[in-house]
mmCIF file of C-alpha atoms in Angstrom:
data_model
loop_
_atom_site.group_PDB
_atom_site.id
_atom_site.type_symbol
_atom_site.label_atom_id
_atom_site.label_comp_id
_atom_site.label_asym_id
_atom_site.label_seq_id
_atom_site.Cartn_x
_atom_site.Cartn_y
_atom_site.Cartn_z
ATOM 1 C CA UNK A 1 189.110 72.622 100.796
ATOM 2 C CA UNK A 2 190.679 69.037 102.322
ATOM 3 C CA UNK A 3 191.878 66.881 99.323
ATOM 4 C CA UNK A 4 189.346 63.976 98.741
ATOM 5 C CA UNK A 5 186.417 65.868 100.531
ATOM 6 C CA UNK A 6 183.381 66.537 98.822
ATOM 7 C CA UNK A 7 183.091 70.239 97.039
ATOM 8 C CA UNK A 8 181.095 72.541 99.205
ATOM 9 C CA UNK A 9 178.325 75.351 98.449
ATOM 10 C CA UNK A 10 176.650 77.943 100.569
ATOM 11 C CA UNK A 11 173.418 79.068 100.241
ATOM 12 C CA UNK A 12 173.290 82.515 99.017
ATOM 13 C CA UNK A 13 170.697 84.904 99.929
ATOM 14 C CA UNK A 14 170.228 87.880 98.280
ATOM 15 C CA UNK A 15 168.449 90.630 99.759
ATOM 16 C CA UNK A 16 166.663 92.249 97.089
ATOM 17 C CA UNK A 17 165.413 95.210 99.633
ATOM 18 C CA UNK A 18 162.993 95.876 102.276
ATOM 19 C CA UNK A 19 159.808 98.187 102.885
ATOM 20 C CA UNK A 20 157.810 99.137 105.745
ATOM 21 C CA UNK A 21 154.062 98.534 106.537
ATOM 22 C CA UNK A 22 151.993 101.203 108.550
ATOM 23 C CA UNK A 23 148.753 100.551 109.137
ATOM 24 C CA UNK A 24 145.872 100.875 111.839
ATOM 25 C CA UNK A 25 142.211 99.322 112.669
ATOM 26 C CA UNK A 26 139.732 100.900 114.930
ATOM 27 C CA UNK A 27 139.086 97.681 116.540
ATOM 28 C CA UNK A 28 134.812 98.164 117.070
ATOM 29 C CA UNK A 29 133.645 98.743 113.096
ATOM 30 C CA UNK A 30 137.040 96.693 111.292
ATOM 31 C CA UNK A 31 138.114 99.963 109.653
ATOM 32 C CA UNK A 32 141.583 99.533 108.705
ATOM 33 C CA UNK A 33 144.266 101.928 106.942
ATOM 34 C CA UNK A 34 147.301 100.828 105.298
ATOM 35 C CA UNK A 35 150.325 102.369 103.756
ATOM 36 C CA UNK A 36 153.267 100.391 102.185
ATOM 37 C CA UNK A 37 156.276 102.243 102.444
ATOM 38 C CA UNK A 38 160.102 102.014 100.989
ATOM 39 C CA UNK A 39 161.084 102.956 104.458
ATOM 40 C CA UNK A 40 160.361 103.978 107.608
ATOM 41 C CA UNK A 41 160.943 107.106 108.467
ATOM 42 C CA UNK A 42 159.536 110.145 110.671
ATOM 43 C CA UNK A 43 158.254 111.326 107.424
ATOM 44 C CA UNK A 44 156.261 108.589 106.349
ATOM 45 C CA UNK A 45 155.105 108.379 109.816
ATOM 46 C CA UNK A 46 153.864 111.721 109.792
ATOM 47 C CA UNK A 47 152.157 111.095 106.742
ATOM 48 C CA UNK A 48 150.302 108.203 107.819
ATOM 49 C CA UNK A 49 149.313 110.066 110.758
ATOM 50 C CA UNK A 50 147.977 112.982 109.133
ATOM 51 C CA UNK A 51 145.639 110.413 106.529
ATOM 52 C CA UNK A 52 144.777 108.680 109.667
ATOM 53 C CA UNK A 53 143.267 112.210 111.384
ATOM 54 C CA UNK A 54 141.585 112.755 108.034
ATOM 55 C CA UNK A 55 139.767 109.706 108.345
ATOM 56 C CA UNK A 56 138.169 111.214 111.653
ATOM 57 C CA UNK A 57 137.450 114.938 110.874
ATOM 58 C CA UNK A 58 135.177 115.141 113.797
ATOM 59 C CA UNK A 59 136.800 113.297 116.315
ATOM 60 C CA UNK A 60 137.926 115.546 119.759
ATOM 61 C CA UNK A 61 141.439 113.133 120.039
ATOM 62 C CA UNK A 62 142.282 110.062 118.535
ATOM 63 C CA UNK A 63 143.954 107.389 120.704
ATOM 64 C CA UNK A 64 146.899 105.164 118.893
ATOM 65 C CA UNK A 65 148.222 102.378 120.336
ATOM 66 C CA UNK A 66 152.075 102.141 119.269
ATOM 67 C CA UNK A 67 155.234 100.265 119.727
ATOM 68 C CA UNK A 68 158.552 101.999 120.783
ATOM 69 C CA UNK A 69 159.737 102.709 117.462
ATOM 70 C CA UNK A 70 162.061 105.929 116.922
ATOM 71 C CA UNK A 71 159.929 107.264 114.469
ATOM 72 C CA UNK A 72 156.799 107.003 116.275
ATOM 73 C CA UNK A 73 156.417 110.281 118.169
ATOM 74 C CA UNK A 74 154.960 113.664 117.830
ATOM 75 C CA UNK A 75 158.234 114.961 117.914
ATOM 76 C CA UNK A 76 158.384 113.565 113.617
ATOM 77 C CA UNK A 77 155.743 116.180 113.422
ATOM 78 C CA UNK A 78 158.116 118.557 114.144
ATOM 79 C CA UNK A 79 160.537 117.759 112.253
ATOM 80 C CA UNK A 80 158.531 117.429 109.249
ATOM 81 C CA UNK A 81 156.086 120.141 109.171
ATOM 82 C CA UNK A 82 156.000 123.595 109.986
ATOM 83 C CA UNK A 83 155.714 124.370 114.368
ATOM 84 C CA UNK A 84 151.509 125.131 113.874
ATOM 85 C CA UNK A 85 150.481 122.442 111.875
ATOM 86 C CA UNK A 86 152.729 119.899 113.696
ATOM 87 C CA UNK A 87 150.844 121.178 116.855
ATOM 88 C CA UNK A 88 147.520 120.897 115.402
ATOM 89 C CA UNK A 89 148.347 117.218 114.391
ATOM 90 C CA UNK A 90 149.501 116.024 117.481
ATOM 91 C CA UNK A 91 146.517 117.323 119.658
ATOM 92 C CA UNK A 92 144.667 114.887 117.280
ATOM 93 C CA UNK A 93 146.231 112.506 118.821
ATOM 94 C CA UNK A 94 146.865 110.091 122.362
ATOM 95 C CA UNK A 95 149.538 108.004 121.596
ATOM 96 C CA UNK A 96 149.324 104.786 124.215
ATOM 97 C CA UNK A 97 152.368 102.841 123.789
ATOM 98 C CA UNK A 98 152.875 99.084 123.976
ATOM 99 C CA UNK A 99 155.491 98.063 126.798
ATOM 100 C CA UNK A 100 158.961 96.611 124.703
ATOM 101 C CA UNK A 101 157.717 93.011 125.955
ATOM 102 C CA UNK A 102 154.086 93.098 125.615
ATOM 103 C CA UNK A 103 153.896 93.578 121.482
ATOM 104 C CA UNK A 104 151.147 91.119 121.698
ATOM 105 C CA UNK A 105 148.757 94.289 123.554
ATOM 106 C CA UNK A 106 149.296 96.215 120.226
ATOM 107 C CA UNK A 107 146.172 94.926 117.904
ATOM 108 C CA UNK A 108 148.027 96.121 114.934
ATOM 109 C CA UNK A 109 151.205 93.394 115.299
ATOM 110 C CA UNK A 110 148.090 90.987 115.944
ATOM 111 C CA UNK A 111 147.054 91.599 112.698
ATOM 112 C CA UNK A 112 150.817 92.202 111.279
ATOM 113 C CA UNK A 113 150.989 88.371 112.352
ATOM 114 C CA UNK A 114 147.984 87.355 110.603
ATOM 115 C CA UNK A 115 149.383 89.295 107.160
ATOM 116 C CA UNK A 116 152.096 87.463 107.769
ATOM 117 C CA UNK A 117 150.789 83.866 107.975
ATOM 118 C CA UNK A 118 147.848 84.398 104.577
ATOM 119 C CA UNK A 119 149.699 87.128 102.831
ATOM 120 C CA UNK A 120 153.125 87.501 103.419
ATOM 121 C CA UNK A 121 154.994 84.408 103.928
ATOM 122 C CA UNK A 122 156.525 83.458 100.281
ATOM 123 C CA UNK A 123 159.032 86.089 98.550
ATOM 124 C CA UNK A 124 157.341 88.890 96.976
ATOM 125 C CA UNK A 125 159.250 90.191 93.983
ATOM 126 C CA UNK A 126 158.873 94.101 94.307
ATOM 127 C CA UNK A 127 157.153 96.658 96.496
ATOM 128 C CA UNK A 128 154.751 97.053 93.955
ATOM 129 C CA UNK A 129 153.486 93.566 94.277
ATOM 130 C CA UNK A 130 153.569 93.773 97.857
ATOM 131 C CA UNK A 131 151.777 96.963 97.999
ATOM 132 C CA UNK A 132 149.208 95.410 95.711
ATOM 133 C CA UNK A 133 149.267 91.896 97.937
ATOM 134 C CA UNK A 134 148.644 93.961 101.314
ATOM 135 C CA UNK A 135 145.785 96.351 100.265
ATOM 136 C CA UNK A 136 143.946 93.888 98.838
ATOM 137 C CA UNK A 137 144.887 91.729 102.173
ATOM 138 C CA UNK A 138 143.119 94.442 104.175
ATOM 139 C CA UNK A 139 140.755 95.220 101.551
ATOM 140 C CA UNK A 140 139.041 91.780 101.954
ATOM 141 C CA UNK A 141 139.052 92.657 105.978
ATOM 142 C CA UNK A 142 137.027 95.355 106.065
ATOM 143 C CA UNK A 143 134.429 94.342 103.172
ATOM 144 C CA UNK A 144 134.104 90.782 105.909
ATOM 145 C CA UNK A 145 133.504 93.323 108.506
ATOM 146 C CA UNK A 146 136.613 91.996 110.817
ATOM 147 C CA UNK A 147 136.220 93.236 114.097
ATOM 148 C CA UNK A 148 138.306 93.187 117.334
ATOM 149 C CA UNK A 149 136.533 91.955 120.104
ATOM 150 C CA UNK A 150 139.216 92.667 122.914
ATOM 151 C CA UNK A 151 138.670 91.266 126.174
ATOM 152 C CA UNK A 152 141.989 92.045 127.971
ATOM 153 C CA UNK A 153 141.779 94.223 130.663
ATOM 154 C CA UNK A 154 144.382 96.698 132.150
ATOM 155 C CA UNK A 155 143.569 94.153 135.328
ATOM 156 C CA UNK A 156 144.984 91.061 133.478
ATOM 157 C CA UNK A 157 147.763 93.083 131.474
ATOM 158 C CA UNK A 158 149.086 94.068 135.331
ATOM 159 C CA UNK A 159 149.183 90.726 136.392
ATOM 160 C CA UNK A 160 150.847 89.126 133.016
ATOM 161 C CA UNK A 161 153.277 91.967 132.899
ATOM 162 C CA UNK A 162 154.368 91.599 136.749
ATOM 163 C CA UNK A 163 157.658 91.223 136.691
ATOM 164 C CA UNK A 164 158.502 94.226 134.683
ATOM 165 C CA UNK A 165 156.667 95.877 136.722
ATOM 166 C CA UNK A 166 158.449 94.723 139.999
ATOM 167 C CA UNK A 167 161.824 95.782 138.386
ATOM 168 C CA UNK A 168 160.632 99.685 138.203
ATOM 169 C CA UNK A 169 159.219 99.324 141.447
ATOM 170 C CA UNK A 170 158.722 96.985 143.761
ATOM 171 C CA UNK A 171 156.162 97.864 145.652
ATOM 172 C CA UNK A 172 154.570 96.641 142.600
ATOM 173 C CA UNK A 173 154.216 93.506 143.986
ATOM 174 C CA UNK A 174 150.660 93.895 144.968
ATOM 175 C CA UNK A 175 150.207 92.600 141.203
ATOM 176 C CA UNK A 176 150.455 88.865 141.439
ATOM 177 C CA UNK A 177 149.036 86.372 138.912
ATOM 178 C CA UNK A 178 145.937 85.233 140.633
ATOM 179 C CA UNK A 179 145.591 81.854 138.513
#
């Protein structure tokens, strides 16, 4: 400190921890699934996963849109269960992922943001509070029936996401905006 200047404070902020949120919507009926986690991990992936393909018992293959995340692959299967049943899972599924600059195609981090803004932005004191604060967020989002009505085509996605495109290949080009 200079002599004669005023005494100085920082702002402390203290981390008290961090979770992770999985969660999924079938975007036609509002179903949604959600898991609050301590962290994220191939485990807790897998475990999400497997609830999720309980949900649909009769379904052939599941599609699951995902971002890039490490721990989102069938490959956690593996490494968490045993060879058969981490086989059987993952023919459940077809995972689509998200390109690393298009989040925004991912409905989930649509409705991440939206948890977010109503649930989620004022310090929640323990993971038991915000485990209680997000399933009764999504609670109250399937008993209003909340439904997805996406109207983005893979036409439009092509022409927004252009430039990436052109930087794999550029004979890629042919995709222009057309506004």
């Amino acid at each position: 400190m200079k002599p004669n200047s005023p005494k100085k404070e920082h702002y402390a902020y203290s981390k008290h921890g961090s979770c992770s949120i999985l969660a999924a919507i079938e975007p036609k009926t509002g179903q949604r699934l959600a898991h609050v986690r301590r962290q994220r991990t191939k485990q807790q992936f897998t475990w999400f996963m497997k609830n999720l393909a309980q949900n649909y018992p009769n379904a052939d293959k599941i599609i699951v849109v995902l971002d890039n995340l490490n721990t989102h692959t069938p490959n956690a299967f593996y490494e968490i269960l045993e060879a058969e049943n981490a086989e059987k899972l993952a023919n459940r599924f077809e995972f689509v992922y998200t390109p690393k600059p298009a989040s925004w195609l991912n409905i989930i981090e649509i409705e991440f943001s939206a948890l977010l803004r109503q649930c989620l932005n004022r310090r929640i004191a323990s993971i038991n509070e915000l485990s209680k604060q997000v399933m009764c967020y999504f609670k109250e989002r399937i008993d209003k029936k909340i439904i997805i009505n996406w109207q983005f085509s893979c036409e439009s996605a092509r022409q927004n996401l252009n430039k990436h495109y052109k930087q794999v290949n550029p004979i890629n080009i042919k995709y222009k905006k057309t506004n």
